CSV table of C-alpha atoms in Angstrom, one decimal:
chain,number,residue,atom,x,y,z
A,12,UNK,CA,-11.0,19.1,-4.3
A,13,UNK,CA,-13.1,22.2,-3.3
A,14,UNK,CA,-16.4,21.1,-3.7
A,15,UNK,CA,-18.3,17.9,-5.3
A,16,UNK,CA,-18.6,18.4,-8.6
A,17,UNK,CA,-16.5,17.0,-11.6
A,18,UNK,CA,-13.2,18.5,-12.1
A,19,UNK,CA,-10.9,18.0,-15.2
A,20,UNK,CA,-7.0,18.7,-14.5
A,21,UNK,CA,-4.9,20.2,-17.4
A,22,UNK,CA,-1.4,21.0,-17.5
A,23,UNK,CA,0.4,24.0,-18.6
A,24,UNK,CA,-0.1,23.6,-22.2
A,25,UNK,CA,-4.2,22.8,-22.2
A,26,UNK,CA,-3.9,19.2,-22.1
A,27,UNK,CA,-6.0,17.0,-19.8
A,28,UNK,CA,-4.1,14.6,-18.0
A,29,UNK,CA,-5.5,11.6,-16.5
A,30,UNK,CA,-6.7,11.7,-12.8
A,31,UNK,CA,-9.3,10.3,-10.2
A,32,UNK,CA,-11.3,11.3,-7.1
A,33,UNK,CA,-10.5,9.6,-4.3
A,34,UNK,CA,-12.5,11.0,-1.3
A,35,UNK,CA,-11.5,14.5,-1.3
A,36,UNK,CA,-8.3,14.2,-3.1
A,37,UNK,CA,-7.7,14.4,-6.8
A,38,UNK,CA,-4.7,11.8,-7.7
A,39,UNK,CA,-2.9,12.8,-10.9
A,40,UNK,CA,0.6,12.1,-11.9
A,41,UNK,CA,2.5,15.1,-12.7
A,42,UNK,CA,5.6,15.8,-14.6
A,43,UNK,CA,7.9,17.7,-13.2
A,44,UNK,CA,11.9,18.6,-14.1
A,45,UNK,CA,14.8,18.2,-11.9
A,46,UNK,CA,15.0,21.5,-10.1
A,47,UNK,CA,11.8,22.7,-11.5
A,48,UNK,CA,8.1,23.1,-11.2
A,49,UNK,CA,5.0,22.5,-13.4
A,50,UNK,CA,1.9,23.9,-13.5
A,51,UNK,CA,-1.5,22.4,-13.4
A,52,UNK,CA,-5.0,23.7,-13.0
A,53,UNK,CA,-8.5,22.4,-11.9
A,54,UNK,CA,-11.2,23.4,-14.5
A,55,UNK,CA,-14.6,23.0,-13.7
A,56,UNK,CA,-15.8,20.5,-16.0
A,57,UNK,CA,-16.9,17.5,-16.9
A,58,UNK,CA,-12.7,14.9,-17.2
A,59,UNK,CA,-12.9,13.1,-20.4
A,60,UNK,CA,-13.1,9.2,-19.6
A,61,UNK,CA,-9.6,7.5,-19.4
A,62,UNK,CA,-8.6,3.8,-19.9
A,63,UNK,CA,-6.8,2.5,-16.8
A,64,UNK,CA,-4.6,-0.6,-17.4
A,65,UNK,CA,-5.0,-1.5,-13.5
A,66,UNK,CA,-7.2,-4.1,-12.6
A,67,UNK,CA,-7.6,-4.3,-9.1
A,68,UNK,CA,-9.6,-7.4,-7.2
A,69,UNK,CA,-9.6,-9.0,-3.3
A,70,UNK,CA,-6.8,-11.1,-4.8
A,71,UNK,CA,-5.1,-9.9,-7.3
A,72,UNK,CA,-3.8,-5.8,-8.5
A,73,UNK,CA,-2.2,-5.5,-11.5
A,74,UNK,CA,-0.5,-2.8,-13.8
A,75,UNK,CA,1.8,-1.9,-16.7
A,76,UNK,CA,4.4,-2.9,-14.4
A,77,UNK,CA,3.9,-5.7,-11.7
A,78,UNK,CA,0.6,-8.3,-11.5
A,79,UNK,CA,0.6,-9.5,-7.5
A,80,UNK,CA,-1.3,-12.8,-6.1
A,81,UNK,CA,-2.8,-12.7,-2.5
A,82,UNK,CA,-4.0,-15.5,-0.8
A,83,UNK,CA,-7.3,-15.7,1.1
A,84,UNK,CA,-6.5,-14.2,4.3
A,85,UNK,CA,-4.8,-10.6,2.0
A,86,UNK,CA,-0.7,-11.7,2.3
A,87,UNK,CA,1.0,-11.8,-1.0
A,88,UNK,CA,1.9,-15.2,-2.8
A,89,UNK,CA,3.4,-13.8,-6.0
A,90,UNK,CA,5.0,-10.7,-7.7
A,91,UNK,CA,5.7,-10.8,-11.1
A,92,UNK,CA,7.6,-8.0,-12.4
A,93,UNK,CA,6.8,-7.9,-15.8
A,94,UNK,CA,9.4,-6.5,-17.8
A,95,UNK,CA,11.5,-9.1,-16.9
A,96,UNK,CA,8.9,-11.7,-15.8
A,97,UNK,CA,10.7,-12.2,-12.8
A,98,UNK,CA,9.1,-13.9,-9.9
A,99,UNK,CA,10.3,-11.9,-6.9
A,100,UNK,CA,8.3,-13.8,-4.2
A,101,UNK,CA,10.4,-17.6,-3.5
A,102,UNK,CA,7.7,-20.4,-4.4
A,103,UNK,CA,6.4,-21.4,-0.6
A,104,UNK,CA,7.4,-18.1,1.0
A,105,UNK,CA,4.3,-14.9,1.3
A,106,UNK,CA,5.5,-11.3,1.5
A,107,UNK,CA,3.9,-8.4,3.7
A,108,UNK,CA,3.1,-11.0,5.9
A,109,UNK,CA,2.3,-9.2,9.4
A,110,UNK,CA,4.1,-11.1,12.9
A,111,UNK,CA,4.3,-10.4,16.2
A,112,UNK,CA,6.8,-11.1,18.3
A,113,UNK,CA,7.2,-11.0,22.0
A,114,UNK,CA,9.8,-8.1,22.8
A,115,UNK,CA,11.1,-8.5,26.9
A,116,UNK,CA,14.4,-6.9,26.6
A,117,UNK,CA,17.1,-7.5,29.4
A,118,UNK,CA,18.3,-3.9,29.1
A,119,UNK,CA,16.4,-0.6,28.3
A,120,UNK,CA,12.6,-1.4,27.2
A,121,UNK,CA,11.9,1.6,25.6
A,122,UNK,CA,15.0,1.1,22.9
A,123,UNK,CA,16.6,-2.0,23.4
A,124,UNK,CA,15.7,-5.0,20.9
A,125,UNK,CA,17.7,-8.1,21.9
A,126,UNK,CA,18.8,-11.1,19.8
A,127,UNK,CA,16.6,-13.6,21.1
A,128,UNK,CA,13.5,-11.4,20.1
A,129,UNK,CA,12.8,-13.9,17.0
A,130,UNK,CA,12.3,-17.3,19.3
A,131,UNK,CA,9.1,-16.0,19.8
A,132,UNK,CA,6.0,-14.9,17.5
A,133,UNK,CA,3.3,-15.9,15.7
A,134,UNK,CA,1.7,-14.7,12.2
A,135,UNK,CA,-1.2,-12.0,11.8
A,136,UNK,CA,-3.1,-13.4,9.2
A,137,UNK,CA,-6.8,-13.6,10.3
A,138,UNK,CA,-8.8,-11.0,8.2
A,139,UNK,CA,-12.0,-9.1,9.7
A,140,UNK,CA,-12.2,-7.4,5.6
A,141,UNK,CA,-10.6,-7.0,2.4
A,142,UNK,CA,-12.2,-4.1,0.0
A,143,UNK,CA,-11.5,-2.4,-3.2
A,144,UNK,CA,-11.0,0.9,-2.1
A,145,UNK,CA,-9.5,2.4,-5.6
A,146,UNK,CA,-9.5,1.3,-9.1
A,147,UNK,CA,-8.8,4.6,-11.7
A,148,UNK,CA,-6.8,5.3,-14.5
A,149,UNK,CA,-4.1,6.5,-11.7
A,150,UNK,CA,-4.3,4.0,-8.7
A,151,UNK,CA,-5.6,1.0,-7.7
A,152,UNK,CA,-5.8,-0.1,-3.9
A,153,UNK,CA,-7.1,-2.5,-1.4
A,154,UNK,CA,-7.4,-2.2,1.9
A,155,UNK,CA,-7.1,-5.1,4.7
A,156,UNK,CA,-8.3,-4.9,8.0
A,157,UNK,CA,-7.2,-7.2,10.5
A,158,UNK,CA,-7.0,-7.6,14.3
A,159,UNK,CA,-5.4,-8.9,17.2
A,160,UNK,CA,-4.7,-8.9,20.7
A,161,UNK,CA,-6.4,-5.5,21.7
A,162,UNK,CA,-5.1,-4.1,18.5
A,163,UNK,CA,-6.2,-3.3,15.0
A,164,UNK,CA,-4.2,-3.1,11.4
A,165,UNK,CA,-5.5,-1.3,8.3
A,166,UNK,CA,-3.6,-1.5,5.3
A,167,UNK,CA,-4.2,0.0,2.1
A,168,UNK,CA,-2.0,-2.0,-0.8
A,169,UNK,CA,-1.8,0.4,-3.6
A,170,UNK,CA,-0.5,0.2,-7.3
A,171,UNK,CA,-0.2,3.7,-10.2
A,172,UNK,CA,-0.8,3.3,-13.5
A,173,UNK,CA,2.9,5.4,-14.5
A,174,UNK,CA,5.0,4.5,-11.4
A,175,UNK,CA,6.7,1.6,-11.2
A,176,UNK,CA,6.2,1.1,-7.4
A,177,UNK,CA,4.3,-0.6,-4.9
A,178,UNK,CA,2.9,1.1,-1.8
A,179,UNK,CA,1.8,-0.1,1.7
A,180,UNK,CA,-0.1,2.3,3.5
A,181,UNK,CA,0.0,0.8,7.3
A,182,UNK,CA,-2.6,2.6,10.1
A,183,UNK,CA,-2.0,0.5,13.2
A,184,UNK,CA,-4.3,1.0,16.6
A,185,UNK,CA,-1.4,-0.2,19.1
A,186,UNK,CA,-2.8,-1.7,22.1
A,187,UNK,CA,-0.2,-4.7,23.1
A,188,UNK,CA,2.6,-4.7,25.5
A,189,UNK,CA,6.1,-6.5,25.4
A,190,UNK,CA,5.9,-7.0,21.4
A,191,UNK,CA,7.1,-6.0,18.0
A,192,UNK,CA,5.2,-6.3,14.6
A,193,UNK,CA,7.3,-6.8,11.9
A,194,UNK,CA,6.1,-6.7,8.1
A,195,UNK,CA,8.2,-9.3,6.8
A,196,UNK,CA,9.2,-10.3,3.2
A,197,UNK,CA,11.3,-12.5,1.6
């Protein structure tokens, strides 16, 4: 955005089409043909208000497409994808659950990831925070922090209110020796 004041976004044919601020960014989705381009400007004035159909909380985000569960410490219990009403998460079983196992290769440290690598690890599940971080008519996110070792995870978990996807946006300050996190689900 090039300043901070309000901004609507319109597409080629005057129409405003729904967006948010998020920081310095303005998130919109745009619609764009194979092969093509599209053509939207920032007008200096006050957006109209949208209606988002994400709800976002510490334990729960939820659009037009998918409503997911986490648990108290930020891993995920449930997925429902809701055209279907499919449970894609196995009762008992967490997804986007963060582990650390100890990586001592015989051969070649640097690229060498032997068999025996899963005998030993242990889950990341303590929590220093969990924040709303957005919750527009575009995306909704959280963000987890958690640490271990000498190390420190941020993730932001973030659902759109027209794409039918789920993202996890890992930062990781990598301070450990001889292991491997994996972000493991089901």
């Amino acid at each position: 955005a090039p300043g901070k004041g309000e901004y609507a976004v319109v597409d080629s044919q005057g129409r405003e089409v729904p967006h948010q601020r998020s920081g310095d960014d303005i998130r919109f989705a745009a619609e764009v043909p194979s092969m093509g381009y599209s053509l939207y400007r920032l007008m200096d004035s006050r957006p109209r208000s949208t209606k988002s159909e994400i709800r976002v909380g510490k334990k729960k985000l939820e659009n037009r497409f998918f409503k997911i569960t986490l648990d108290a410490n930020g891993v995920i219990t449930s997925i429902i994808e809701k055209n279907t009403g499919r449970e894609v998460v196995p009762v008992g079983q967490r997804a986007n659950l963060l582990q650390l196992f100890e990586d001592k290769p015989t051969d070649w440290p640097a690229w060498d990831i032997d068999f025996h690598y899963e005998d030993k690890w242990e889950d990341i599940t303590s929590v220093e925070c969990i924040e709303v971080v957005e919750n527009g008519p575009v995306r909704g996110a959280i963000e987890i922090t958690r640490s271990f070792g000498k190390s420190r995870i941020r993730q932001t978990i973030a659902i759109y209110a027209d794409v039918p996807r789920i993202d996890f946006l890992t930062w990781v300050d990598w301070h450990e020796s001889w292991k491997c996190l994996k972000a493991s689900f089901p």
